[in-house]
Each structure stands twice: as structure tokens, then as C-alpha cells.
mmCIF file with all atom_site columns, C-alpha atoms in Angstrom:
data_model
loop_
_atom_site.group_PDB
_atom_site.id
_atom_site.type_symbol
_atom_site.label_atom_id
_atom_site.label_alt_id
_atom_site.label_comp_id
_atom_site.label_asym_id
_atom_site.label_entity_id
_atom_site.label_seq_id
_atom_site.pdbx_PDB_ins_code
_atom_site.Cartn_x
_atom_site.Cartn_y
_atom_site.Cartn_z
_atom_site.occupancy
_atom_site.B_iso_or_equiv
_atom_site.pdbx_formal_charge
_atom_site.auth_seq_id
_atom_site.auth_comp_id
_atom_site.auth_asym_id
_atom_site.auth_atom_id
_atom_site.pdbx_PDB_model_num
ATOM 1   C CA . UNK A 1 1   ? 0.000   0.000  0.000   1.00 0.00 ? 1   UNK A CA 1
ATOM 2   C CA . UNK A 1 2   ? 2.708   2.625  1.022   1.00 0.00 ? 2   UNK A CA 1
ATOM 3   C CA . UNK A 1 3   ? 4.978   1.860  -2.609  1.00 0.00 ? 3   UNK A CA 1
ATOM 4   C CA . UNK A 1 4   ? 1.386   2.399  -4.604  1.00 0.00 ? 4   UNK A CA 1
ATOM 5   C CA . UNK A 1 5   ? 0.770   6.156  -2.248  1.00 0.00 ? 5   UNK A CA 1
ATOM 6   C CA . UNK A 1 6   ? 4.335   6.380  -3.562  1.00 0.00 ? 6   UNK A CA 1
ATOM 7   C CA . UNK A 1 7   ? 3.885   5.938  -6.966  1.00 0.00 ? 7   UNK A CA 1
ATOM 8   C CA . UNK A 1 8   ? 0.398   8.148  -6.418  1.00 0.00 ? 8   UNK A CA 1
ATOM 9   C CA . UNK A 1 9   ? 2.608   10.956 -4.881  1.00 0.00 ? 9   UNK A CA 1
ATOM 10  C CA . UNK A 1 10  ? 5.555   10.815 -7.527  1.00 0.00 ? 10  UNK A CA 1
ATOM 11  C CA . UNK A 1 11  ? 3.080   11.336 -10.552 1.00 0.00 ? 11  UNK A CA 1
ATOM 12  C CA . UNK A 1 12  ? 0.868   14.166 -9.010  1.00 0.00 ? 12  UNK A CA 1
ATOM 13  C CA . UNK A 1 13  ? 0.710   17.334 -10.479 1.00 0.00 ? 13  UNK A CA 1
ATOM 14  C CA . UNK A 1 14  ? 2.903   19.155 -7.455  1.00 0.00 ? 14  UNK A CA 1
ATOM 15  C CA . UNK A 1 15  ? 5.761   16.605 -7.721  1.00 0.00 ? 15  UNK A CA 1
ATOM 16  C CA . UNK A 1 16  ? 6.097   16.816 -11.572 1.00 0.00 ? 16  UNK A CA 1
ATOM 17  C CA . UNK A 1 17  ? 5.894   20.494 -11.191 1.00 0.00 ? 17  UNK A CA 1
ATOM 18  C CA . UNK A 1 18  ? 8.649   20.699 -8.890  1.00 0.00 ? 18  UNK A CA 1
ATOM 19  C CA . UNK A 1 19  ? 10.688  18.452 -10.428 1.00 0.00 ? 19  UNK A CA 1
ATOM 20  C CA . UNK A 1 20  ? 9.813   20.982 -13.548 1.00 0.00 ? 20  UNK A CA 1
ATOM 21  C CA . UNK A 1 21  ? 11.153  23.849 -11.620 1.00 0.00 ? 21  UNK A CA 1
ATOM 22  C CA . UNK A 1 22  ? 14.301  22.281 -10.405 1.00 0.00 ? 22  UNK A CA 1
ATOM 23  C CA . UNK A 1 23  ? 15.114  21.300 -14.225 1.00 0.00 ? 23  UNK A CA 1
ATOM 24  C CA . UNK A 1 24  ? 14.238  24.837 -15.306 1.00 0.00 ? 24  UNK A CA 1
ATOM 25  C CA . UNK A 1 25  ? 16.027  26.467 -12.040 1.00 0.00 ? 25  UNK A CA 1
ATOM 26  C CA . UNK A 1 26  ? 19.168  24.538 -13.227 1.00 0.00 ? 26  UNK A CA 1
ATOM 27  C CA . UNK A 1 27  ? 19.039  25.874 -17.046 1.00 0.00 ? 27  UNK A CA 1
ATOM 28  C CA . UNK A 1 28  ? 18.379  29.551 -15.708 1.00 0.00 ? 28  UNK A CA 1
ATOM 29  C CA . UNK A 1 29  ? 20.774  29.533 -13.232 1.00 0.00 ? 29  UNK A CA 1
ATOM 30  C CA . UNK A 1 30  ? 22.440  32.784 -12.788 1.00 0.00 ? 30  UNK A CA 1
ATOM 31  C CA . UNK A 1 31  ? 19.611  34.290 -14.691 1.00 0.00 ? 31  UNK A CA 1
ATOM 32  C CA . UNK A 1 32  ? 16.328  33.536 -12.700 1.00 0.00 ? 32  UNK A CA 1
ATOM 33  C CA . UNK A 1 33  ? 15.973  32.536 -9.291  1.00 0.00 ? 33  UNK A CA 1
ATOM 34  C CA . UNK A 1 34  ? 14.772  29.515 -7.789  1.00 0.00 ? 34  UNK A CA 1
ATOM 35  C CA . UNK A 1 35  ? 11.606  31.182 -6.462  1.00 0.00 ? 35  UNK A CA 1
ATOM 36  C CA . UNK A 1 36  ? 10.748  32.740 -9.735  1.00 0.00 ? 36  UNK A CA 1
ATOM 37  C CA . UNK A 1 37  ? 11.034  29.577 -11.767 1.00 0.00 ? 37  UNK A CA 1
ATOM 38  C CA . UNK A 1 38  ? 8.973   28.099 -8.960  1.00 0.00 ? 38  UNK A CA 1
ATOM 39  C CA . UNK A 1 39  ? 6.218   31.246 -9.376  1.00 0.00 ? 39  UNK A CA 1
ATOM 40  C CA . UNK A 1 40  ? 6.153   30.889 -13.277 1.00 0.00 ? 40  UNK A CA 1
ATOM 41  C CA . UNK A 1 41  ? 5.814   26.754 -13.227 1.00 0.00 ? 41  UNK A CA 1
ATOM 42  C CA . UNK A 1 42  ? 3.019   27.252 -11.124 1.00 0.00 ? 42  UNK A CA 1
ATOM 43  C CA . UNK A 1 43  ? 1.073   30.338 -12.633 1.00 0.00 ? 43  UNK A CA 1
ATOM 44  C CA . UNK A 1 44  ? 1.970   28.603 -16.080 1.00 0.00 ? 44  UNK A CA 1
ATOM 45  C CA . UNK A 1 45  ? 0.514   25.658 -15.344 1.00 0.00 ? 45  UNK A CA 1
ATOM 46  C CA . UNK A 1 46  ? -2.647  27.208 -13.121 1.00 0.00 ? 46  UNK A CA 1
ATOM 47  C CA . UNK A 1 47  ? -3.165  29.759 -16.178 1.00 0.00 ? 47  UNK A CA 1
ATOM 48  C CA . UNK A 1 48  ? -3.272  26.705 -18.791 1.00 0.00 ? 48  UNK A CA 1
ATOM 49  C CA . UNK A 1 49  ? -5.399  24.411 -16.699 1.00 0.00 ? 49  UNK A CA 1
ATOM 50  C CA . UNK A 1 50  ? -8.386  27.347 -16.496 1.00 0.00 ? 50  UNK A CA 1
ATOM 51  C CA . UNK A 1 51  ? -8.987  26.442 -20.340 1.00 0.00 ? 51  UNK A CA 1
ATOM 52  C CA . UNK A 1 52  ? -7.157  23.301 -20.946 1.00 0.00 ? 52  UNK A CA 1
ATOM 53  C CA . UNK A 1 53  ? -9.541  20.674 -22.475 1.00 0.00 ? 53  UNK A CA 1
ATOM 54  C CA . UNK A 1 54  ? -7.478  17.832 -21.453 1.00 0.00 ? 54  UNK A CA 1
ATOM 55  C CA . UNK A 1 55  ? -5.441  17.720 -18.436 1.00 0.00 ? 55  UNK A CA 1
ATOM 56  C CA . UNK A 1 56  ? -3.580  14.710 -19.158 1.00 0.00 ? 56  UNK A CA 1
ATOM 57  C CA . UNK A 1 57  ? -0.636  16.229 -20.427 1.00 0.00 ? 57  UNK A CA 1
ATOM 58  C CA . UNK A 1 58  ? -0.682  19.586 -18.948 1.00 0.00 ? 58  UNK A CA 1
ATOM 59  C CA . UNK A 1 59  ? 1.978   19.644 -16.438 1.00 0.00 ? 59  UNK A CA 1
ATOM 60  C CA . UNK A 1 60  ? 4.709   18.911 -19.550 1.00 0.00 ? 60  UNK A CA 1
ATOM 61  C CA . UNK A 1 61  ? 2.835   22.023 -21.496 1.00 0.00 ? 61  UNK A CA 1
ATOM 62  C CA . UNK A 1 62  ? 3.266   24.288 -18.341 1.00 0.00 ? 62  UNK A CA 1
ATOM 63  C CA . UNK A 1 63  ? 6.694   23.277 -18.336 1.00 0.00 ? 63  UNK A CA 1
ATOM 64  C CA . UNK A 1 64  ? 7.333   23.995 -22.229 1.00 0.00 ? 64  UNK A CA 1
ATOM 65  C CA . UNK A 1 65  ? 5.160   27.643 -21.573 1.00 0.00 ? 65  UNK A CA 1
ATOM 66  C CA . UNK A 1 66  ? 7.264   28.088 -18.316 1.00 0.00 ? 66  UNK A CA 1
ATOM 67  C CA . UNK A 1 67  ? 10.648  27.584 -20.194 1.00 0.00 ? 67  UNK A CA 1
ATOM 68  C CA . UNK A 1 68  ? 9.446   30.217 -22.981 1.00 0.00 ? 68  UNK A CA 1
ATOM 69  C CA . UNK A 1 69  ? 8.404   33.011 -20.839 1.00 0.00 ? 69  UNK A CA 1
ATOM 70  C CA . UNK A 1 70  ? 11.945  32.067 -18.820 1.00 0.00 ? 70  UNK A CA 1
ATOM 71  C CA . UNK A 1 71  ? 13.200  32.628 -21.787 1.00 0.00 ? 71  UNK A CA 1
ATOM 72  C CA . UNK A 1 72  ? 11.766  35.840 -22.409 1.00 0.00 ? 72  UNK A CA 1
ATOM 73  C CA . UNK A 1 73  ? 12.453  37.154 -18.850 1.00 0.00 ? 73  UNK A CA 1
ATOM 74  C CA . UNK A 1 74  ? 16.233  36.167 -19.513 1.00 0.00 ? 74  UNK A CA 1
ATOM 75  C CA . UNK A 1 75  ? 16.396  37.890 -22.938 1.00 0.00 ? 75  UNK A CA 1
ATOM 76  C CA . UNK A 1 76  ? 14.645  41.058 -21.361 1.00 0.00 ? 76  UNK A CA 1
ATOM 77  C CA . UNK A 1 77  ? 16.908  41.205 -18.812 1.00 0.00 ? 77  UNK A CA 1
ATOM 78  C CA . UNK A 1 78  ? 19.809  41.062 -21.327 1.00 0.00 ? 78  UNK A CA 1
ATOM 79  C CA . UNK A 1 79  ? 20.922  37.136 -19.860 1.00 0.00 ? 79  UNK A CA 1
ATOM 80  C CA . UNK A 1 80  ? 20.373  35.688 -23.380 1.00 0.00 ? 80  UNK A CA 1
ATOM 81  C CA . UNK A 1 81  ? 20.946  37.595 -26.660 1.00 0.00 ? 81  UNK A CA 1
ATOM 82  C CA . UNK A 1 82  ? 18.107  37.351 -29.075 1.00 0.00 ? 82  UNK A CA 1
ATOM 83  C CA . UNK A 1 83  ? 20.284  36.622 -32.151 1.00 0.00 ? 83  UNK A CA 1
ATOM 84  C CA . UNK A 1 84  ? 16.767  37.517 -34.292 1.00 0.00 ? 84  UNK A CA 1
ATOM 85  C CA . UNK A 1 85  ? 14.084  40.054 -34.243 1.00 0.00 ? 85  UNK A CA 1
ATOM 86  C CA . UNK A 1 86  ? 11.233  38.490 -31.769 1.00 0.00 ? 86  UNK A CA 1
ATOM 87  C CA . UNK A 1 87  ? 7.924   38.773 -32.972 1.00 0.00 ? 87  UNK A CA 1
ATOM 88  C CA . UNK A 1 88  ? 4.844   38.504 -30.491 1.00 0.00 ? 88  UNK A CA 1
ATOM 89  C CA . UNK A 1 89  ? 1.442   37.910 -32.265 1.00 0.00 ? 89  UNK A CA 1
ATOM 90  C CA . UNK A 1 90  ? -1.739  38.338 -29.599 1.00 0.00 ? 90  UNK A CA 1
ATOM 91  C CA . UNK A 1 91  ? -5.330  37.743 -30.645 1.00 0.00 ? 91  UNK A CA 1
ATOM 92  C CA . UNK A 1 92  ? -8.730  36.913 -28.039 1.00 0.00 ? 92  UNK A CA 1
ATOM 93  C CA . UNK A 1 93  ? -8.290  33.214 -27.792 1.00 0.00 ? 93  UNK A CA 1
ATOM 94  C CA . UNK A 1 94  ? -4.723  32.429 -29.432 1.00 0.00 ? 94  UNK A CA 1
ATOM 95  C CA . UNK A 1 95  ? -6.792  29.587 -31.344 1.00 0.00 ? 95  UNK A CA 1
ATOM 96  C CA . UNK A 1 96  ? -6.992  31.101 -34.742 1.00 0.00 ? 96  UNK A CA 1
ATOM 97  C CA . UNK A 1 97  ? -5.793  34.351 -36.120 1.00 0.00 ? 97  UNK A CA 1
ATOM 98  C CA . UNK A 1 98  ? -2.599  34.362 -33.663 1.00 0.00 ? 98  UNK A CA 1
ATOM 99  C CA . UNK A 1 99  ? -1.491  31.272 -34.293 1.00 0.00 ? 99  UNK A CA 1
ATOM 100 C CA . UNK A 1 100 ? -2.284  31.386 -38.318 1.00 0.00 ? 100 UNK A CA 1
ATOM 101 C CA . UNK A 1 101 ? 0.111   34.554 -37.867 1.00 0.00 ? 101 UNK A CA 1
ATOM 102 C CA . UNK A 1 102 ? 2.790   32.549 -35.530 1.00 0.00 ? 102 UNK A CA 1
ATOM 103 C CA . UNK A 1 103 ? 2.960   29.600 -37.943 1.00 0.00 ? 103 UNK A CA 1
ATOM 104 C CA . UNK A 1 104 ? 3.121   31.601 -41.254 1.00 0.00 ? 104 UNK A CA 1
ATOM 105 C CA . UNK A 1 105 ? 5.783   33.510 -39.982 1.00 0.00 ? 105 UNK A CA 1
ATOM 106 C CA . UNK A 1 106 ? 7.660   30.769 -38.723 1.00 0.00 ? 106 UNK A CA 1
ATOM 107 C CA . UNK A 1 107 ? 7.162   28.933 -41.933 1.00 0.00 ? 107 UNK A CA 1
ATOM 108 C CA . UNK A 1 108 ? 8.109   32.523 -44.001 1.00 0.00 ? 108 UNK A CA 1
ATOM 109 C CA . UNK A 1 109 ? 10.987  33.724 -42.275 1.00 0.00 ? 109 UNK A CA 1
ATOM 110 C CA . UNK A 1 110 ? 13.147  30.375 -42.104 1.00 0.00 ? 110 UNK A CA 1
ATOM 111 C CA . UNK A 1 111 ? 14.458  31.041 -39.016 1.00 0.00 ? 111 UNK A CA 1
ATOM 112 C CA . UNK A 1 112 ? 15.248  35.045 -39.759 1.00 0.00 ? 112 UNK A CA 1
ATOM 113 C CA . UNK A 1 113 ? 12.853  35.911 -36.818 1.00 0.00 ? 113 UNK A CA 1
ATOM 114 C CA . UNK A 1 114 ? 11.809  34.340 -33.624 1.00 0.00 ? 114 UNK A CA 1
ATOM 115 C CA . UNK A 1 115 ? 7.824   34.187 -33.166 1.00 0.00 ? 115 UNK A CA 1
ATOM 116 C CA . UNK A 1 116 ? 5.309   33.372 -29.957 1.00 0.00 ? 116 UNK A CA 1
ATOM 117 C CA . UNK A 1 117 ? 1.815   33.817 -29.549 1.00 0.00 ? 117 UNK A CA 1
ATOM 118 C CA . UNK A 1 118 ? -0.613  34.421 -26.831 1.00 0.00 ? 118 UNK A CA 1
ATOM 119 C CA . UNK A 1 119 ? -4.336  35.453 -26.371 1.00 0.00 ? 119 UNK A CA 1
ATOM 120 C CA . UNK A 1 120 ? -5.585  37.784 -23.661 1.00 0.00 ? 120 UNK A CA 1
ATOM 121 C CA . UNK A 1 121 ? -8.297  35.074 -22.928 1.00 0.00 ? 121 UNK A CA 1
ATOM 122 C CA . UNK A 1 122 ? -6.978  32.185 -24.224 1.00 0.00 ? 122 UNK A CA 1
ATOM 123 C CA . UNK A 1 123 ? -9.298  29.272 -26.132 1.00 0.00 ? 123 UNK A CA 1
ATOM 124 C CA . UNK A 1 124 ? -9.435  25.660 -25.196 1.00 0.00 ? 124 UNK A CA 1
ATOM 125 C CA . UNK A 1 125 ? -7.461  24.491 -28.530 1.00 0.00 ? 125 UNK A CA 1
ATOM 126 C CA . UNK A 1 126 ? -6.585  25.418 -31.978 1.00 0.00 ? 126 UNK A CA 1
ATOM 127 C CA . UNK A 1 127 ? -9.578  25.729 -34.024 1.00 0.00 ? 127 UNK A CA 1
ATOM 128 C CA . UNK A 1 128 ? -9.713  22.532 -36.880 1.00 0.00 ? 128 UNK A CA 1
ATOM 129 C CA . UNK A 1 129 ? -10.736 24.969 -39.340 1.00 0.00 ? 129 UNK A CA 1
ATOM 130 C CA . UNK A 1 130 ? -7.209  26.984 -38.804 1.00 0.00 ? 130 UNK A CA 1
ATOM 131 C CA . UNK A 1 131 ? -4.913  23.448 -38.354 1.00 0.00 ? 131 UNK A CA 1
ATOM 132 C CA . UNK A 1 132 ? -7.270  22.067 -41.992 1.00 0.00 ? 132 UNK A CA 1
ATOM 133 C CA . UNK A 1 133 ? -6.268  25.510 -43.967 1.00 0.00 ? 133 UNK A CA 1
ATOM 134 C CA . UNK A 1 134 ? -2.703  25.419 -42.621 1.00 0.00 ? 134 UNK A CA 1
ATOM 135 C CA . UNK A 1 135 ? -1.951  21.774 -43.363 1.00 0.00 ? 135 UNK A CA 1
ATOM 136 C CA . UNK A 1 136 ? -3.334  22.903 -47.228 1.00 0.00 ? 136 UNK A CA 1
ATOM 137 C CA . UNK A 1 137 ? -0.050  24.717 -47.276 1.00 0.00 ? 137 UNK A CA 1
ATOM 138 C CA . UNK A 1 138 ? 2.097   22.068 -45.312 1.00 0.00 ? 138 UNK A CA 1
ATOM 139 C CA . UNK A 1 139 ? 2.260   24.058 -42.164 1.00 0.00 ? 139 UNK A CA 1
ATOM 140 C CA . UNK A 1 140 ? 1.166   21.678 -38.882 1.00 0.00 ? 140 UNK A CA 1
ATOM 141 C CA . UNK A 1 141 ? 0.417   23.364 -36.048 1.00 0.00 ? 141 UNK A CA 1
ATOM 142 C CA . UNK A 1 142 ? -0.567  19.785 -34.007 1.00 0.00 ? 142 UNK A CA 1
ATOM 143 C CA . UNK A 1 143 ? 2.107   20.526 -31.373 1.00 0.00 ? 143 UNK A CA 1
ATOM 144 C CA . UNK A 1 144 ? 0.949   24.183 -30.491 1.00 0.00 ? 144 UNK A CA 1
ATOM 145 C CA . UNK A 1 145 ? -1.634  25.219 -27.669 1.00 0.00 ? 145 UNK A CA 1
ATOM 146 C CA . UNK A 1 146 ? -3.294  28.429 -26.824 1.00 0.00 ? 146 UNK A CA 1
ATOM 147 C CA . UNK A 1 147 ? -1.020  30.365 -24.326 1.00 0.00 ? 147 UNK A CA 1
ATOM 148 C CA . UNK A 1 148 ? -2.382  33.480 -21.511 1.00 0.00 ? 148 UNK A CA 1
ATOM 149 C CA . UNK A 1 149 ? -0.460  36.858 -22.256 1.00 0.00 ? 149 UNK A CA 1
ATOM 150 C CA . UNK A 1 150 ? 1.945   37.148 -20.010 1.00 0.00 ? 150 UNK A CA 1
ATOM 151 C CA . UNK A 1 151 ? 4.368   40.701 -19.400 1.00 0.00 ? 151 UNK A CA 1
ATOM 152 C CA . UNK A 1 152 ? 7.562   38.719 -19.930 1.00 0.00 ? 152 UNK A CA 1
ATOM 153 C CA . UNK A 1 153 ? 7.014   37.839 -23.466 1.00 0.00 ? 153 UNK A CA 1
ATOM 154 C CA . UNK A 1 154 ? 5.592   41.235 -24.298 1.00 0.00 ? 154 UNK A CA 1
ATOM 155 C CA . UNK A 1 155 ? 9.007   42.852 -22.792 1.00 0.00 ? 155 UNK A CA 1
ATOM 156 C CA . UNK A 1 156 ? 10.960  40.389 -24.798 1.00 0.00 ? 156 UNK A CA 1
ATOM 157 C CA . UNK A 1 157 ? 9.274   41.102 -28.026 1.00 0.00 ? 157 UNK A CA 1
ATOM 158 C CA . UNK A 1 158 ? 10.567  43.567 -30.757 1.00 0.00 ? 158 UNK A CA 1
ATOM 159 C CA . UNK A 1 159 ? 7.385   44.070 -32.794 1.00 0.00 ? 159 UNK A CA 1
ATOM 160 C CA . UNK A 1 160 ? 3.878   43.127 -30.971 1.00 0.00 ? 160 UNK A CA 1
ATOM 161 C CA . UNK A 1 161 ? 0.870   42.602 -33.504 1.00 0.00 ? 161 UNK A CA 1
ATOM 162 C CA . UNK A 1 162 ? -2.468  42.541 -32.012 1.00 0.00 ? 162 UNK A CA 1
ATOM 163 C CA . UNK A 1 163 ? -5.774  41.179 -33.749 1.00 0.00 ? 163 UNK A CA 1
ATOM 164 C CA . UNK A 1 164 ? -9.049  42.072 -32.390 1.00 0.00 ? 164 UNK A CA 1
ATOM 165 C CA . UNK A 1 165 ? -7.644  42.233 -28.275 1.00 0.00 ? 165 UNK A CA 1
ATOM 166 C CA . UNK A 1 166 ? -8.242  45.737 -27.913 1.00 0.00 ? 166 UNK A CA 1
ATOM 167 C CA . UNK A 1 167 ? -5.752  46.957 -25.014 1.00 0.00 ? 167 UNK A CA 1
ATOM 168 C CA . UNK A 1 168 ? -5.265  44.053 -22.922 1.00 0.00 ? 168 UNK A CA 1
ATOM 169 C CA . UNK A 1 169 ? -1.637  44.278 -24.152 1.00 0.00 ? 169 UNK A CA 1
ATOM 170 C CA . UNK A 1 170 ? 0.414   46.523 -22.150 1.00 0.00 ? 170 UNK A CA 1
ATOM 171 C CA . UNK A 1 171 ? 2.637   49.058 -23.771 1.00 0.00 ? 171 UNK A CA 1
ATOM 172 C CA . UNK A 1 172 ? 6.203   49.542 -23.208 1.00 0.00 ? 172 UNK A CA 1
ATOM 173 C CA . UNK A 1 173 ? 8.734   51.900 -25.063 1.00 0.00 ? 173 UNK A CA 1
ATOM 174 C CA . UNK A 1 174 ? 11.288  51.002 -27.901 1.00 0.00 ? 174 UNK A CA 1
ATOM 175 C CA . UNK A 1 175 ? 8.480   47.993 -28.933 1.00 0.00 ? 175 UNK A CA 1
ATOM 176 C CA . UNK A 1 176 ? 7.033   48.268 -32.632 1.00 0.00 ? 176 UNK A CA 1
ATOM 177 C CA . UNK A 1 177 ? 2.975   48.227 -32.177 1.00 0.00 ? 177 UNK A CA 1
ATOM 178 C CA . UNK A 1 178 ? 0.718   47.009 -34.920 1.00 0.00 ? 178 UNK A CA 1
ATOM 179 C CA . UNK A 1 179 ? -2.981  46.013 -34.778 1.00 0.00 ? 179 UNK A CA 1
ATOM 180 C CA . UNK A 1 180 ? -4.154  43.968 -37.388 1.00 0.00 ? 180 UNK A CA 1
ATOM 181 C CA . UNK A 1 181 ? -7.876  43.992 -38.533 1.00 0.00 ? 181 UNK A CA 1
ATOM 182 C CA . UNK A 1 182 ? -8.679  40.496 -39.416 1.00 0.00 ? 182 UNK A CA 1
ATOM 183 C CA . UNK A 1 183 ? -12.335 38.628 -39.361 1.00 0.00 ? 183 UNK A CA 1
ATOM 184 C CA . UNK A 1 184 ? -12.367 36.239 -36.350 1.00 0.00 ? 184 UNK A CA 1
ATOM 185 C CA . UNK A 1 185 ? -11.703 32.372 -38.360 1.00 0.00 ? 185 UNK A CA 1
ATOM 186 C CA . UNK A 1 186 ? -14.475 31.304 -35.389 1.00 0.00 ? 186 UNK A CA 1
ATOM 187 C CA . UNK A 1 187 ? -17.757 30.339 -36.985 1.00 0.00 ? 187 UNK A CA 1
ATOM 188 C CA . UNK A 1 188 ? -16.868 30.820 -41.005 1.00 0.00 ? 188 UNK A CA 1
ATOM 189 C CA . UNK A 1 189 ? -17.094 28.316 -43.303 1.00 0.00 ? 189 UNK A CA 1
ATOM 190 C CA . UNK A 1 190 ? -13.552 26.908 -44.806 1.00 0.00 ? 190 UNK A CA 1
ATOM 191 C CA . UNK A 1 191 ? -13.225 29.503 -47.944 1.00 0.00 ? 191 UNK A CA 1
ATOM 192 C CA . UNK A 1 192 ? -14.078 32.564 -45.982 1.00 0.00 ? 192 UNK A CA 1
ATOM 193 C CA . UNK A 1 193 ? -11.037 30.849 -43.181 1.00 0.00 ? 193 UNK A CA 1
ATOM 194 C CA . UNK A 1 194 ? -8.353  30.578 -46.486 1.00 0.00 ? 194 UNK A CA 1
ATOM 195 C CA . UNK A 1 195 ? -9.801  34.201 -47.440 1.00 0.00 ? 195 UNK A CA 1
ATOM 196 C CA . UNK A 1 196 ? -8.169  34.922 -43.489 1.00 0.00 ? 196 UNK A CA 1
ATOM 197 C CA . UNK A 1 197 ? -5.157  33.041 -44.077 1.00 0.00 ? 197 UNK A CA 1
ATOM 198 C CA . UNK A 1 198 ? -4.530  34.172 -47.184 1.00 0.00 ? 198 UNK A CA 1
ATOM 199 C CA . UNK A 1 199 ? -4.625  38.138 -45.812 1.00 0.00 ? 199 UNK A CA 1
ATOM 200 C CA . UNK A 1 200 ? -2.744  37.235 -43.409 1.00 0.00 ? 200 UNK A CA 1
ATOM 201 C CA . UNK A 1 201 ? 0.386   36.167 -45.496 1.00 0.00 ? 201 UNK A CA 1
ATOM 202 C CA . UNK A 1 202 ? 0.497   39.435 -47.137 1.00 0.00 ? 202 UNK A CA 1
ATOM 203 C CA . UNK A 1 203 ? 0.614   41.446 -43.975 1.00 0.00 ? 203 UNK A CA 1
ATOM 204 C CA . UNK A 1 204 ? 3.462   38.604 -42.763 1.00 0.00 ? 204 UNK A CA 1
ATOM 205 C CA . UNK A 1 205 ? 5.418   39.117 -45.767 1.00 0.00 ? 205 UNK A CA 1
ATOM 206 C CA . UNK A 1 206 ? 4.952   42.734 -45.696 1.00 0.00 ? 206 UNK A CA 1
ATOM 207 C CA . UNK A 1 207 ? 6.534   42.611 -41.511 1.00 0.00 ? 207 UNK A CA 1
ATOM 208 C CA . UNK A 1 208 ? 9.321   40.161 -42.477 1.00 0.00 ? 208 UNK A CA 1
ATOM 209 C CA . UNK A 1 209 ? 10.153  42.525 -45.613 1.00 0.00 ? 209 UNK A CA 1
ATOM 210 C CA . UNK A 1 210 ? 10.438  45.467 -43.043 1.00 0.00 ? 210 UNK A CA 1
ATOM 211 C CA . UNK A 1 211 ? 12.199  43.633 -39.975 1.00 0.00 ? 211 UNK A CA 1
ATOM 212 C CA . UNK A 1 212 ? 14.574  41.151 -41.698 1.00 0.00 ? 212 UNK A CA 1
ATOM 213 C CA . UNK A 1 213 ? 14.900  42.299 -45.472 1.00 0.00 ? 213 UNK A CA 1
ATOM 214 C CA . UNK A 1 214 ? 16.829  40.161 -47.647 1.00 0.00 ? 214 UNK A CA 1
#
């Protein structure tokens, strides 16, 4: 009986999240402290699981969204040089138009820029219709999740592009600030979602032509 309370106690969500924090506290060392790792883990992973529609997995996606805004924190602080322009793309629910940005510019640039996403109240997953029209041009998106807004990516960014979010992004000097006007992909049909996706690589190309011109 005690091993299996064992075994119960080594696989709940606390012990993988401080096991999470001790591998993160280890990789940030000299950048982060051990009680900020320990704060982000947690809020990552308590900010997820409010809009999470599985649960099975979450504690490894808090500790993937933990290490990015880490990340961030780091490069903001000047701990980590950003060896590319960082691009932060922010819509409602980070389930369609965000992503659809994220992905094309990731697919775009080739590298020549560093993208995240986030949503000021974020969805429960990607929207099919967005993964279907993305796959059309060979771009997956299966191993992405809608992420909260969080300050530390938003300091880390270089250009911020908001769709739709109004001004639940906070504003901080020296950042490039666009707002994109783009129909919400939730509720059309397929063609009017490529008519979205299809805007939307313009306005990427048009970015990646002004931030990393060949």
C-alpha cells in the first residue's frame, strides 16, 4: 500500500511540477531565481489548466510555456541575446488568427525571426478549421496550444501585432505596435477561413520585408 501512495505521490501534479522547476532552475541559473522559476511553473501551469480541455498532459505544457516566458524574462533582462528580431502575435483566444500569424511567420521567415503567440483570454485548442487551412499549405500546427499573455514575453518582443484584443496588451517603449484587422476564423465556413489566411500572409510578408529584409 505505502509503494502504490508512492507511486500516487511521484506522478501528481505538485511533484512533476517541482521536479519541472528544479530542471528549469538549473538551465536559468544565474539568470532567474529559484523562487521565480517556482512562481512561473506554477502560474503557467494554473493559467493553462483554467482552459485546458485535457489535463492529461498539462503539467509537460506548463513546463514547455514556463521555459518560454523564462526565456523571455532572460532575454529582457539582457541574460540571453536574441540573435533575431522576436515577434509577439496576440489575438482573443490564441486559437486562430494568432497562431495562423505565428505559424506563417515561422514557416516565411526560415528562421530570420523568432515568433510566440498568446491570447488575452486564451481558447481551449486550436480551431480545426485553422490546423485544416494550414496543413493545405504544409504548415502543422498539431504541437501548439493556446497560451495566456503574459508581461515577460511582451518585454521580450521587438514588434507586438495585435488582432481584435483591444488593449489588454500593455505598452512599453522602444516595442514596434501594430494592430491587425482580421475577421475572427471562429464560426466561417472553410473559404471565408483561407480568405483569413490568405490576408494574413500578405501582412506577414509585408513585416518580415520590413524587420529582416533580404
Amino acid at each position: 500500500m505505502s509503494d502504490h501512495r508512492g507511486q500516487e505521490a511521484l506522478l501528481s501534479s505538485d511533484s512533476v511540477l517541482h521536479r519541472a522547476s528544479e530542471r528549469l532552475t538549473h538551465a536559468f541559473a544565474g539568470m532567474v531565481n529559484e523562487e521565480t522559476v517556482e512562481r512561473v511553473v506554477f502560474e503557467s501551469y494554473a493559467a493553462l489548466g483554467r482552459t485546458a480541455a485535457v489535463q492529461t498532459h498539462l503539467p509537460s505544457l506548463a513546463e514547455k510555456f514556463a521555459r518560454d516566458r523564462l526565456t523571455a524574462l532572460a532575454q529582457s533582462r539582457g541574460f540571453i541575446a536574441k540573435p533575431v528580431p522576436e515577434v509577439l502575435y496576440v489575438c482573443v483566444q490564441n486559437s486562430g488568427r494568432s497562431q495562423m500569424a505565428a505559424a506563417i511567420t515561422r514557416h516565411l521567415s526560415e528562421g530570420r525571426v523568432h515568433v510566440r503567440s498568446a491570447g488575452s483570454q486564451p481558447g481551449v485548442g486550436i480551431l480545426p478549421s485553422v490546423v485544416t487551412v494550414l496543413s493545405e499549405w504544409g504548415i502543422e500546427v498539431a504541437e501548439e496550444f493556446p497560451k495566456p499573455l503574459t508581461d515577460d514575453v511582451v518585454r521580450a518582443a521587438d514588434a507586438v501585432v495585435t488582432m481584435g484584443c483591444g488593449d489588454a496588451c500593455p505598452l512599453y517603449p522602444g516595442k514596434r505596435y501594430l494592430d491587425w484587422e482580421l475577421d475572427d476564423p471562429a464560426g466561417l465556413d472553410l473559404d471565408a477561413v483561407r480568405a483569413v489566411r490568405d490576408e494574413v500572409r500578405v501582412r506577414v510578408e509585408h513585416l518580415l520585408a520590413e524587420l529582416v529584409p533580404r
